[in-house]
XYZ file of C-alpha atoms in Angstrom:
370
model
C 27.031 -58.511 -12.353
C 30.280 -59.809 -13.742
C 32.425 -56.790 -12.973
C 32.364 -55.933 -9.303
C 31.401 -52.417 -8.305
C 33.782 -52.520 -5.356
C 37.085 -50.657 -5.377
C 39.968 -52.147 -7.289
C 43.550 -51.096 -7.727
C 44.152 -50.815 -11.447
C 47.049 -52.590 -13.120
C 50.480 -51.133 -13.495
C 49.616 -49.497 -16.785
C 47.047 -47.310 -15.070
C 49.032 -46.898 -11.879
C 51.690 -45.028 -13.826
C 49.008 -42.338 -14.384
C 49.618 -42.347 -18.171
C 49.745 -38.574 -18.384
C 47.784 -37.023 -21.233
C 50.143 -35.123 -23.550
C 50.304 -31.447 -22.564
C 52.253 -30.119 -25.530
C 50.382 -27.117 -26.899
C 48.612 -27.592 -30.207
C 46.484 -25.082 -32.068
C 42.764 -25.142 -32.560
C 42.042 -25.761 -36.225
C 39.454 -24.372 -38.606
C 36.799 -27.037 -38.967
C 34.510 -25.049 -41.245
C 35.454 -27.068 -44.323
C 35.336 -30.465 -42.604
C 32.321 -32.711 -43.378
C 29.972 -32.854 -40.398
C 27.059 -35.133 -39.629
C 23.898 -34.593 -41.673
C 20.950 -34.469 -39.293
C 17.325 -34.898 -40.259
C 14.671 -32.968 -38.406
C 12.154 -34.763 -36.254
C 9.381 -33.774 -38.657
C 11.296 -35.077 -41.671
C 12.023 -38.331 -39.865
C 8.362 -38.584 -38.922
C 7.485 -38.156 -42.599
C 10.044 -40.797 -43.581
C 12.058 -38.444 -45.758
C 15.297 -40.167 -44.808
C 14.225 -43.576 -46.091
C 15.995 -45.171 -49.011
C 14.328 -47.554 -51.396
C 17.204 -49.982 -50.876
C 16.161 -50.569 -47.263
C 13.574 -53.080 -48.467
C 16.302 -55.610 -49.242
C 15.625 -58.100 -46.446
C 17.588 -61.213 -45.537
C 14.837 -63.651 -44.573
C 16.746 -66.914 -44.406
C 19.264 -65.546 -41.963
C 19.646 -68.467 -39.598
C 20.078 -71.364 -42.034
C 23.553 -70.813 -43.517
C 25.570 -73.988 -43.939
C 28.592 -74.588 -41.743
C 30.811 -74.762 -44.810
C 29.703 -71.336 -45.983
C 30.157 -69.905 -42.512
C 33.707 -71.195 -42.240
C 34.621 -69.910 -45.707
C 33.611 -66.408 -44.671
C 35.890 -66.320 -41.654
C 39.273 -64.702 -42.162
C 42.399 -66.688 -41.370
C 43.434 -66.356 -37.755
C 40.031 -65.210 -36.493
C 38.777 -66.866 -33.317
C 35.000 -66.747 -33.110
C 32.967 -69.656 -31.759
C 29.282 -70.435 -31.546
C 26.545 -69.015 -29.349
C 26.495 -69.631 -25.617
C 23.201 -67.940 -24.778
C 22.335 -69.859 -21.561
C 25.687 -69.015 -19.978
C 25.363 -65.391 -21.071
C 21.842 -65.096 -19.672
C 23.040 -66.481 -16.355
C 25.954 -64.079 -15.973
C 25.855 -61.075 -18.327
C 28.089 -58.038 -18.196
C 26.176 -54.866 -17.373
C 26.536 -51.368 -18.738
C 25.611 -48.875 -16.049
C 24.059 -45.477 -16.759
C 26.313 -42.601 -15.689
C 24.007 -41.378 -12.906
C 24.172 -44.774 -11.211
C 27.865 -45.267 -11.930
C 29.936 -44.928 -8.717
C 32.551 -42.187 -8.529
C 35.357 -44.727 -8.213
C 34.208 -46.442 -11.400
C 33.948 -43.117 -13.214
C 37.539 -42.330 -12.333
C 38.669 -45.827 -13.306
C 37.039 -45.435 -16.728
C 38.568 -42.002 -17.360
C 41.966 -43.195 -16.174
C 41.795 -46.230 -18.451
C 41.231 -43.943 -21.447
C 44.184 -41.813 -20.306
C 46.192 -45.007 -20.063
C 45.504 -45.788 -23.743
C 46.520 -42.244 -24.663
C 49.777 -42.832 -22.814
C 50.550 -46.167 -24.468
C 52.523 -46.496 -27.712
C 50.648 -47.134 -30.947
C 50.483 -50.622 -32.408
C 52.180 -49.452 -35.591
C 49.295 -50.765 -37.701
C 47.519 -47.416 -38.012
C 50.055 -44.741 -38.975
C 50.265 -41.844 -38.285
C 48.652 -42.682 -34.908
C 50.994 -41.554 -32.125
C 49.450 -43.615 -29.302
C 47.229 -46.616 -28.719
C 44.111 -44.487 -28.350
C 44.742 -42.926 -31.749
C 44.806 -46.405 -33.276
C 41.034 -46.359 -32.713
C 40.622 -42.863 -34.147
C 42.608 -43.783 -37.252
C 40.635 -47.030 -37.635
C 37.408 -45.028 -37.731
C 38.900 -42.504 -40.168
C 40.120 -45.252 -42.505
C 36.726 -46.947 -42.554
C 34.878 -43.879 -43.790
C 32.537 -43.896 -45.681
C 31.866 -47.611 -45.257
C 30.507 -47.202 -41.735
C 28.277 -44.142 -42.115
C 25.338 -43.392 -44.353
C 24.382 -47.026 -44.819
C 22.954 -49.928 -42.839
C 26.335 -51.053 -41.492
C 26.420 -48.002 -39.233
C 24.912 -49.448 -36.033
C 26.477 -52.873 -36.482
C 30.025 -51.617 -37.005
C 29.834 -49.129 -34.147
C 28.413 -51.765 -31.795
C 31.485 -53.911 -32.359
C 33.792 -50.878 -32.324
C 32.607 -49.845 -28.858
C 32.867 -53.427 -27.575
C 36.388 -53.718 -29.005
C 37.397 -50.473 -27.299
C 36.078 -51.873 -24.019
C 38.086 -55.071 -24.405
C 41.315 -53.156 -25.078
C 40.713 -50.987 -22.000
C 40.456 -54.207 -20.004
C 43.338 -56.100 -21.582
C 45.867 -53.271 -21.857
C 44.928 -50.830 -19.110
C 43.569 -52.986 -16.296
C 39.993 -51.665 -16.481
C 37.816 -53.964 -14.348
C 34.566 -52.043 -13.885
C 31.324 -52.224 -15.831
C 31.276 -50.014 -18.902
C 29.252 -46.828 -18.412
C 26.587 -45.560 -20.747
C 24.938 -42.152 -21.022
C 21.179 -41.660 -21.163
C 21.240 -38.464 -23.188
C 17.461 -38.151 -23.076
C 17.846 -37.025 -19.451
C 20.230 -34.229 -20.494
C 18.651 -33.216 -23.811
C 19.023 -29.483 -24.297
C 21.397 -29.114 -21.355
C 24.386 -31.358 -22.025
C 26.745 -28.738 -20.600
C 25.137 -29.092 -17.176
C 25.951 -32.788 -16.864
C 28.620 -33.517 -14.282
C 30.485 -35.424 -16.978
C 31.483 -31.935 -18.112
C 31.158 -29.759 -15.003
C 33.171 -32.037 -12.688
C 36.831 -31.388 -13.354
C 37.699 -35.053 -12.783
C 35.964 -36.216 -15.939
C 35.665 -35.096 -19.571
C 36.145 -31.341 -19.378
C 33.711 -28.531 -20.044
C 31.437 -27.784 -22.996
C 32.222 -24.234 -24.112
C 30.010 -22.239 -26.437
C 32.985 -21.125 -28.555
C 35.545 -23.406 -30.251
C 38.331 -23.147 -27.703
C 40.889 -25.755 -26.690
C 39.656 -27.774 -23.725
C 41.628 -26.702 -20.656
C 39.626 -28.464 -17.944
C 39.005 -32.040 -16.954
C 41.053 -35.181 -17.387
C 41.791 -34.445 -21.047
C 42.855 -30.821 -20.724
C 45.600 -29.977 -23.194
C 45.029 -33.108 -25.249
C 46.765 -33.022 -28.632
C 44.911 -34.894 -31.377
C 46.999 -36.123 -34.287
C 44.336 -37.842 -36.385
C 42.126 -35.525 -38.427
C 40.595 -33.102 -38.846
C 38.605 -34.815 -41.568
C 40.803 -37.053 -43.683
C 43.937 -35.000 -42.984
C 46.255 -35.618 -40.060
C 47.541 -32.420 -38.458
C 48.232 -31.915 -34.731
C 45.439 -29.915 -33.129
C 43.917 -29.470 -29.712
C 40.709 -31.030 -28.428
C 37.906 -28.530 -28.999
C 34.159 -28.478 -28.398
C 31.440 -25.968 -29.250
C 28.155 -26.866 -27.607
C 24.837 -25.977 -29.236
C 22.002 -26.938 -26.896
C 19.399 -26.350 -29.602
C 20.939 -29.408 -31.267
C 21.428 -31.500 -28.114
C 17.742 -30.925 -27.370
C 16.987 -33.346 -30.202
C 18.562 -36.198 -28.230
C 15.223 -36.674 -26.511
C 13.025 -39.657 -25.765
C 10.479 -38.574 -28.351
C 13.054 -38.835 -31.131
C 14.343 -42.167 -29.839
C 10.802 -43.523 -29.645
C 10.039 -42.300 -33.162
C 13.043 -44.134 -34.599
C 12.329 -47.240 -32.559
C 8.740 -47.332 -33.799
C 10.056 -48.316 -37.216
C 9.622 -52.013 -37.782
C 12.675 -53.032 -39.805
C 16.346 -52.639 -39.010
C 17.460 -50.497 -41.968
C 14.680 -47.943 -41.509
C 15.331 -47.715 -37.765
C 19.101 -47.394 -38.318
C 18.601 -44.579 -40.831
C 16.481 -42.647 -38.332
C 18.945 -43.299 -35.498
C 21.973 -42.163 -37.512
C 20.454 -39.026 -38.984
C 18.434 -38.231 -35.889
C 19.677 -38.154 -32.309
C 23.044 -39.626 -33.318
C 23.828 -36.743 -35.675
C 22.334 -34.116 -33.358
C 24.431 -35.389 -30.448
C 27.662 -35.196 -32.419
C 26.948 -31.772 -33.870
C 25.524 -30.517 -30.570
C 28.778 -31.205 -28.717
C 30.436 -29.701 -31.752
C 33.927 -29.054 -33.080
C 35.849 -32.345 -33.150
C 32.759 -34.364 -32.275
C 31.081 -33.023 -35.415
C 33.959 -34.304 -37.584
C 32.482 -37.379 -39.287
C 35.852 -39.038 -39.890
C 37.810 -38.253 -36.715
C 35.155 -37.688 -34.026
C 36.602 -40.452 -31.790
C 39.449 -37.996 -31.071
C 37.141 -36.636 -28.368
C 36.871 -39.223 -25.560
C 33.216 -38.266 -25.049
C 32.620 -40.137 -28.331
C 32.384 -43.419 -26.433
C 29.712 -42.131 -24.085
C 27.650 -40.819 -26.989
C 27.884 -44.122 -28.824
C 26.881 -46.038 -25.724
C 23.618 -44.085 -25.967
C 23.300 -44.970 -29.657
C 23.886 -48.671 -29.004
C 21.449 -48.594 -26.085
C 18.731 -47.248 -28.382
C 19.537 -50.009 -30.877
C 19.219 -52.667 -28.180
C 15.939 -51.211 -26.903
C 14.583 -51.457 -30.462
C 15.685 -55.097 -30.583
C 13.918 -55.798 -27.296
C 10.634 -54.959 -29.039
C 10.840 -58.243 -30.985
C 13.855 -60.169 -29.768
C 13.097 -63.324 -31.720
C 13.178 -61.487 -35.050
C 15.428 -58.498 -34.438
C 18.374 -60.505 -33.093
C 18.231 -63.126 -35.857
C 17.487 -61.199 -39.075
C 18.944 -58.181 -40.820
C 18.127 -56.011 -43.835
C 19.459 -52.996 -45.674
C 22.493 -52.493 -47.878
C 26.101 -51.392 -47.507
C 27.608 -48.333 -49.214
C 27.990 -50.311 -52.449
C 24.350 -51.356 -52.514
C 25.101 -54.949 -51.514
C 22.392 -56.444 -49.306
C 23.454 -57.187 -45.740
C 23.058 -60.769 -44.530
C 23.751 -62.444 -41.234
C 27.103 -63.479 -42.699
C 28.196 -60.001 -43.773
C 31.608 -59.379 -42.254
C 32.466 -56.641 -39.772
C 36.164 -55.755 -39.758
C 38.058 -54.195 -36.876
C 41.564 -53.766 -38.290
C 42.844 -56.877 -36.481
C 42.482 -55.171 -33.105
C 39.986 -57.938 -32.436
C 38.833 -60.793 -34.722
C 36.688 -60.102 -37.735
C 33.103 -61.162 -37.068
C 29.874 -61.795 -38.938
C 26.717 -59.808 -38.297
C 25.227 -62.866 -36.604
C 28.026 -62.853 -34.026
C 27.239 -59.386 -32.668
C 23.598 -58.760 -33.548
C 22.447 -60.134 -30.198
C 24.244 -58.530 -27.257
C 23.055 -61.473 -25.172
C 24.190 -64.084 -27.671
C 27.345 -64.969 -25.761
C 29.449 -65.619 -28.868
C 33.087 -66.256 -27.931
C 35.200 -63.674 -29.754
C 38.926 -64.042 -29.277
C 38.402 -65.749 -25.926
C 35.873 -63.215 -24.596
C 32.115 -63.659 -24.504
C 30.146 -61.062 -26.448
C 27.588 -60.726 -23.695
C 26.205 -57.556 -22.172
C 23.011 -55.789 -21.265
C 22.057 -52.306 -20.077
C 20.893 -51.624 -16.550
C 17.660 -50.241 -18.018
């Protein structure tokens, strides 16, 4: 394991405690804000979510010429070729929350608080801190990154980019955690992520400002929706929705044999139910990353994606299909943009989490502990 599980003293940025803003902000009415559009298990089973466009398959995905590849790369990007043997020998691990040591849990939460306490880059106004740079990035990319086949690809790189910034700017040295939501389906509120006051704060059944946990009193300045008005962090749990984040739904989606069909099921299925089940800000399609639990939810989504890939690694890490929001077929050279927080990449660079592609001096190389 590349990142030691032993105790570390975080860098100075974390040592300053990076206090989460405590200025009071009101809860806002989210009733008019677009939320995620879930599909029922039965509808997914019947394939009612499928789009005809998903049949657009890129078959010759590994034979692009070097000249074409270089022409697709934006100026200033730093992405090199695969280094699979080195990655296989020494991958980074993502550790499920139940196996994640208490010291690592605190280090992860404190690193997020550190980002909240750091100044914004200035590239994503009106973000008021570095964490909100990520929220604004997500908001600005709507609807390009939802409701089409780019969804899983963009969010895979988004989560990895967030991890790298935690490491580079806030001294985070532990493995990244992930959350197996299938083990908490229908009872999210009972997870110690929410019940232990050291972590993410509680899951109330009414839309109240979160006053417990590490992010108590957090003021969110991006959103709701496409607006940007200061408001407090709120949640409204609905366990009838979180119950759909179960292994049966994951297995149904992962039984689909091509990427676009699987991604459609994932996004409209347990992904949407998880967001809406936690509720309030997490159900806001544009600004859901305002809630720090967003990253744990999307670790679950990426894990499901990787498990699907493991079913046919040779094909599912080297080919892609589906279309973007404009109906343009995805290829292995379709670009994924991250607002210059990290280099722009091609699909081929991030499709295989064990590919070991060097992105901005860091190997894109990780696996899940199960």
